Amino acid sequence: MKITVGVMGSAGDTLPPGGKEALAKKAAHLAQAIAQRDLLLLTGATTGIVYVVGKAAHDAGVFHVGISPATNAREHVEKYKLPLDACDLIIYSGFGLKGRNVVLVRSCDIVLFIAGAMGSLNEFTIAHDEDKVIGCLTGTGGVADESTYLRDKFSKTTRARIFQNDDPDKLVDACLGEFQKREP
């Protein structure tokens, strides 16, 4: 069975000019790191930098499963304004954004963060509570860069393990190593 890695992060386009190119480059590198390790990718079937990672991974041959907040494809596109073209399979949870986040995170073996705002913060706290292996791609802003602060400031004892690195290959390898230690 393939290891499932979820990528979570900024769905919006909130980066200043000049920062977009650097973040897109890191996103493409993260997608390649996932593809090279033959992982199954899960995302929120969303927009922004998560879309960039998901589409690049999909185009590189990764099987990409999207977990939608919507009840069907029409609602996914019309109500939530989300794309259909980056995923091989979309599961329509019908649970809205916060409910979708729970399904998404709980379905992952490893949860990776690239940038991230409030929705990602929600996913981060779920991943922490669910004892997940968490990887944060530093240098991308948001939740990914603030994970140490969040963990230390709002500490709660769990089996979650947080890894940080600005290199996608090193980050994915560290997370895989931890996951493989946990699983027989």
PDB file of N, CA and C in Angstrom, residues 100-142:
ATOM      1  N   ARG A 100     -14.321  19.024   5.753  1.00  0.00           N
ATOM      2  CA  ARG A 100     -13.400  18.482   4.755  1.00  0.00           C
ATOM      3  C   ARG A 100     -11.992  18.377   5.321  1.00  0.00           C
ATOM      4  N   ASN A 101     -11.589  19.389   6.106  1.00  0.00           N
ATOM      5  CA  ASN A 101     -10.240  19.380   6.677  1.00  0.00           C
ATOM      6  C   ASN A 101     -10.013  18.167   7.574  1.00  0.00           C
ATOM      7  N   VAL A 102     -11.002  17.799   8.350  1.00  0.00           N
ATOM      8  CA  VAL A 102     -10.876  16.628   9.223  1.00  0.00           C
ATOM      9  C   VAL A 102     -10.713  15.361   8.390  1.00  0.00           C
ATOM     10  N   VAL A 103     -11.552  15.188   7.390  1.00  0.00           N
ATOM     11  CA  VAL A 103     -11.467  14.012   6.521  1.00  0.00           C
ATOM     12  C   VAL A 103     -10.104  13.977   5.830  1.00  0.00           C
ATOM     13  N   LEU A 104      -9.669  15.094   5.302  1.00  0.00           N
ATOM     14  CA  LEU A 104      -8.400  15.178   4.598  1.00  0.00           C
ATOM     15  C   LEU A 104      -7.227  14.797   5.495  1.00  0.00           C
ATOM     16  N   VAL A 105      -7.113  15.445   6.625  1.00  0.00           N
ATOM     17  CA  VAL A 105      -5.977  15.192   7.517  1.00  0.00           C
ATOM     18  C   VAL A 105      -5.997  13.760   8.042  1.00  0.00           C
ATOM     19  N   ARG A 106      -7.143  13.271   8.453  1.00  0.00           N
ATOM     20  CA  ARG A 106      -7.221  11.911   9.005  1.00  0.00           C
ATOM     21  C   ARG A 106      -6.909  10.849   7.955  1.00  0.00           C
ATOM     22  N   SER A 107      -7.044  11.187   6.671  1.00  0.00           N
ATOM     23  CA  SER A 107      -6.772  10.244   5.586  1.00  0.00           C
ATOM     24  C   SER A 107      -5.296  10.183   5.214  1.00  0.00           C
ATOM     25  N   CYS A 108      -4.480  11.043   5.788  1.00  0.00           N
ATOM     26  CA  CYS A 108      -3.052  11.132   5.444  1.00  0.00           C
ATOM     27  C   CYS A 108      -2.177  10.414   6.456  1.00  0.00           C
ATOM     28  N   ASP A 109      -1.096   9.816   5.941  1.00  0.00           N
ATOM     29  CA  ASP A 109      -0.048   9.283   6.821  1.00  0.00           C
ATOM     30  C   ASP A 109       0.888  10.411   7.248  1.00  0.00           C
ATOM     31  N   ILE A 110       1.180  11.293   6.309  1.00  0.00           N
ATOM     32  CA  ILE A 110       2.080  12.432   6.520  1.00  0.00           C
ATOM     33  C   ILE A 110       1.361  13.672   6.028  1.00  0.00           C
ATOM     34  N   VAL A 111       1.487  14.766   6.771  1.00  0.00           N
ATOM     35  CA  VAL A 111       0.845  16.028   6.402  1.00  0.00           C
ATOM     36  C   VAL A 111       1.937  17.075   6.203  1.00  0.00           C
ATOM     37  N   LEU A 112       2.000  17.638   4.998  1.00  0.00           N
ATOM     38  CA  LEU A 112       2.997  18.650   4.668  1.00  0.00           C
ATOM     39  C   LEU A 112       2.333  20.012   4.508  1.00  0.00           C
ATOM     40  N   PHE A 113       3.006  21.042   5.021  1.00  0.00           N
ATOM     41  CA  PHE A 113       2.495  22.406   4.919  1.00  0.00           C
ATOM     42  C   PHE A 113       3.446  23.261   4.107  1.00  0.00           C
ATOM     43  N   ILE A 114       2.875  23.999   3.157  1.00  0.00           N
ATOM     44  CA  ILE A 114       3.596  24.997   2.384  1.00  0.00           C
ATOM     45  C   ILE A 114       2.810  26.289   2.547  1.00  0.00           C
ATOM     46  N   ALA A 115       3.451  27.287   3.163  1.00  0.00           N
ATOM     47  CA  ALA A 115       2.795  28.550   3.501  1.00  0.00           C
ATOM     48  C   ALA A 115       1.584  28.251   4.394  1.00  0.00           C
ATOM     49  N   GLY A 116       0.449  28.885   4.146  1.00  0.00           N
ATOM     50  CA  GLY A 116      -0.765  28.560   4.893  1.00  0.00           C
ATOM     51  C   GLY A 116      -1.283  29.670   5.768  1.00  0.00           C
ATOM     52  N   ALA A 117      -2.600  29.852   5.717  1.00  0.00           N
ATOM     53  CA  ALA A 117      -3.282  30.844   6.539  1.00  0.00           C
ATOM     54  C   ALA A 117      -4.257  30.142   7.490  1.00  0.00           C
ATOM     55  N   MET A 118      -5.406  30.725   7.744  1.00  0.00           N
ATOM     56  CA  MET A 118      -6.344  30.205   8.749  1.00  0.00           C
ATOM     57  C   MET A 118      -6.809  28.780   8.483  1.00  0.00           C
ATOM     58  N   GLY A 119      -7.162  28.469   7.234  1.00  0.00           N
ATOM     59  CA  GLY A 119      -7.583  27.105   6.926  1.00  0.00           C
ATOM     60  C   GLY A 119      -6.470  26.105   7.205  1.00  0.00           C
ATOM     61  N   SER A 120      -5.241  26.495   6.893  1.00  0.00           N
ATOM     62  CA  SER A 120      -4.093  25.631   7.157  1.00  0.00           C
ATOM     63  C   SER A 120      -3.834  25.506   8.654  1.00  0.00           C
ATOM     64  N   LEU A 121      -4.083  26.572   9.383  1.00  0.00           N
ATOM     65  CA  LEU A 121      -3.947  26.508  10.838  1.00  0.00           C
ATOM     66  C   LEU A 121      -4.910  25.465  11.397  1.00  0.00           C
ATOM     67  N   ASN A 122      -6.133  25.445  10.873  1.00  0.00           N
ATOM     68  CA  ASN A 122      -7.104  24.437  11.268  1.00  0.00           C
ATOM     69  C   ASN A 122      -6.574  23.035  10.960  1.00  0.00           C
ATOM     70  N   GLU A 123      -6.027  22.846   9.771  1.00  0.00           N
ATOM     71  CA  GLU A 123      -5.477  21.542   9.391  1.00  0.00           C
ATOM     72  C   GLU A 123      -4.273  21.176  10.259  1.00  0.00           C
ATOM     73  N   PHE A 124      -3.452  22.165  10.594  1.00  0.00           N
ATOM     74  CA  PHE A 124      -2.289  21.926  11.448  1.00  0.00           C
ATOM     75  C   PHE A 124      -2.715  21.429  12.834  1.00  0.00           C
ATOM     76  N   THR A 125      -3.714  22.069  13.421  1.00  0.00           N
ATOM     77  CA  THR A 125      -4.145  21.642  14.753  1.00  0.00           C
ATOM     78  C   THR A 125      -4.789  20.253  14.709  1.00  0.00           C
ATOM     79  N   ILE A 126      -5.510  19.953  13.648  1.00  0.00           N
ATOM     80  CA  ILE A 126      -6.070  18.605  13.493  1.00  0.00           C
ATOM     81  C   ILE A 126      -4.947  17.590  13.379  1.00  0.00           C
ATOM     82  N   ALA A 127      -3.950  17.875  12.529  1.00  0.00           N
ATOM     83  CA  ALA A 127      -2.822  16.951  12.353  1.00  0.00           C
ATOM     84  C   ALA A 127      -2.086  16.731  13.665  1.00  0.00           C
ATOM     85  N   HIS A 128      -1.907  17.791  14.425  1.00  0.00           N
ATOM     86  CA  HIS A 128      -1.228  17.671  15.722  1.00  0.00           C
ATOM     87  C   HIS A 128      -2.045  16.811  16.681  1.00  0.00           C
ATOM     88  N   ASP A 129      -3.344  17.065  16.745  1.00  0.00           N
ATOM     89  CA  ASP A 129      -4.221  16.283  17.618  1.00  0.00           C
ATOM     90  C   ASP A 129      -4.313  14.821  17.193  1.00  0.00           C
ATOM     91  N   GLU A 130      -4.165  14.563  15.903  1.00  0.00           N
ATOM     92  CA  GLU A 130      -4.284  13.197  15.362  1.00  0.00           C
ATOM     93  C   GLU A 130      -2.947  12.458  15.328  1.00  0.00           C
ATOM     94  N   ASP A 131      -1.928  13.014  15.987  1.00  0.00           N
ATOM     95  CA  ASP A 131      -0.617  12.347  16.117  1.00  0.00           C
ATOM     96  C   ASP A 131       0.083  12.127  14.783  1.00  0.00           C
ATOM     97  N   LYS A 132      -0.116  13.002  13.830  1.00  0.00           N
ATOM     98  CA  LYS A 132       0.450  12.827  12.496  1.00  0.00           C
ATOM     99  C   LYS A 132       1.926  13.217  12.445  1.00  0.00           C
ATOM    100  N   VAL A 133       2.610  12.688  11.456  1.00  0.00           N
ATOM    101  CA  VAL A 133       3.929  13.175  11.080  1.00  0.00           C
ATOM    102  C   VAL A 133       3.668  14.423  10.252  1.00  0.00           C
ATOM    103  N   ILE A 134       4.235  15.547  10.687  1.00  0.00           N
ATOM    104  CA  ILE A 134       3.969  16.841  10.074  1.00  0.00           C
ATOM    105  C   ILE A 134       5.269  17.408   9.520  1.00  0.00           C
ATOM    106  N   GLY A 135       5.226  17.840   8.280  1.00  0.00           N
ATOM    107  CA  GLY A 135       6.379  18.490   7.663  1.00  0.00           C
ATOM    108  C   GLY A 135       6.022  19.904   7.260  1.00  0.00           C
ATOM    109  N   CYS A 136       6.907  20.846   7.585  1.00  0.00           N
ATOM    110  CA  CYS A 136       6.668  22.250   7.261  1.00  0.00           C
ATOM    111  C   CYS A 136       7.788  22.754   6.366  1.00  0.00           C
ATOM    112  N   LEU A 137       7.428  23.166   5.166  1.00  0.00           N
ATOM    113  CA  LEU A 137       8.389  23.686   4.201  1.00  0.00           C
ATOM    114  C   LEU A 137       8.661  25.143   4.548  1.00  0.00           C
ATOM    115  N   THR A 138       9.743  25.358   5.267  1.00  0.00           N
ATOM    116  CA  THR A 138      10.064  26.695   5.759  1.00  0.00           C
ATOM    117  C   THR A 138      10.525  27.604   4.623  1.00  0.00           C
ATOM    118  N   GLY A 139      10.441  28.890   4.909  1.00  0.00           N
ATOM    119  CA  GLY A 139      10.765  29.879   3.894  1.00  0.00           C
ATOM    120  C   GLY A 139       9.603  30.160   2.969  1.00  0.00           C
ATOM    121  N   THR A 140       8.437  29.600   3.290  1.00  0.00           N
ATOM    122  CA  THR A 140       7.256  29.807   2.451  1.00  0.00           C
ATOM    123  C   THR A 140       6.210  30.676   3.137  1.00  0.00           C
ATOM    124  N   GLY A 141       6.418  31.002   4.405  1.00  0.00           N
ATOM    125  CA  GLY A 141       5.502  31.863   5.142  1.00  0.00           C
ATOM    126  C   GLY A 141       4.409  31.108   5.863  1.00  0.00           C
ATOM    127  N   GLY A 142       3.558  31.864   6.522  1.00  0.00           N
ATOM    128  CA  GLY A 142       2.370  31.323   7.171  1.00  0.00           C
ATOM    129  C   GLY A 142       2.628  30.214   8.171  1.00  0.00           C
TER     130      GLY A 142
END
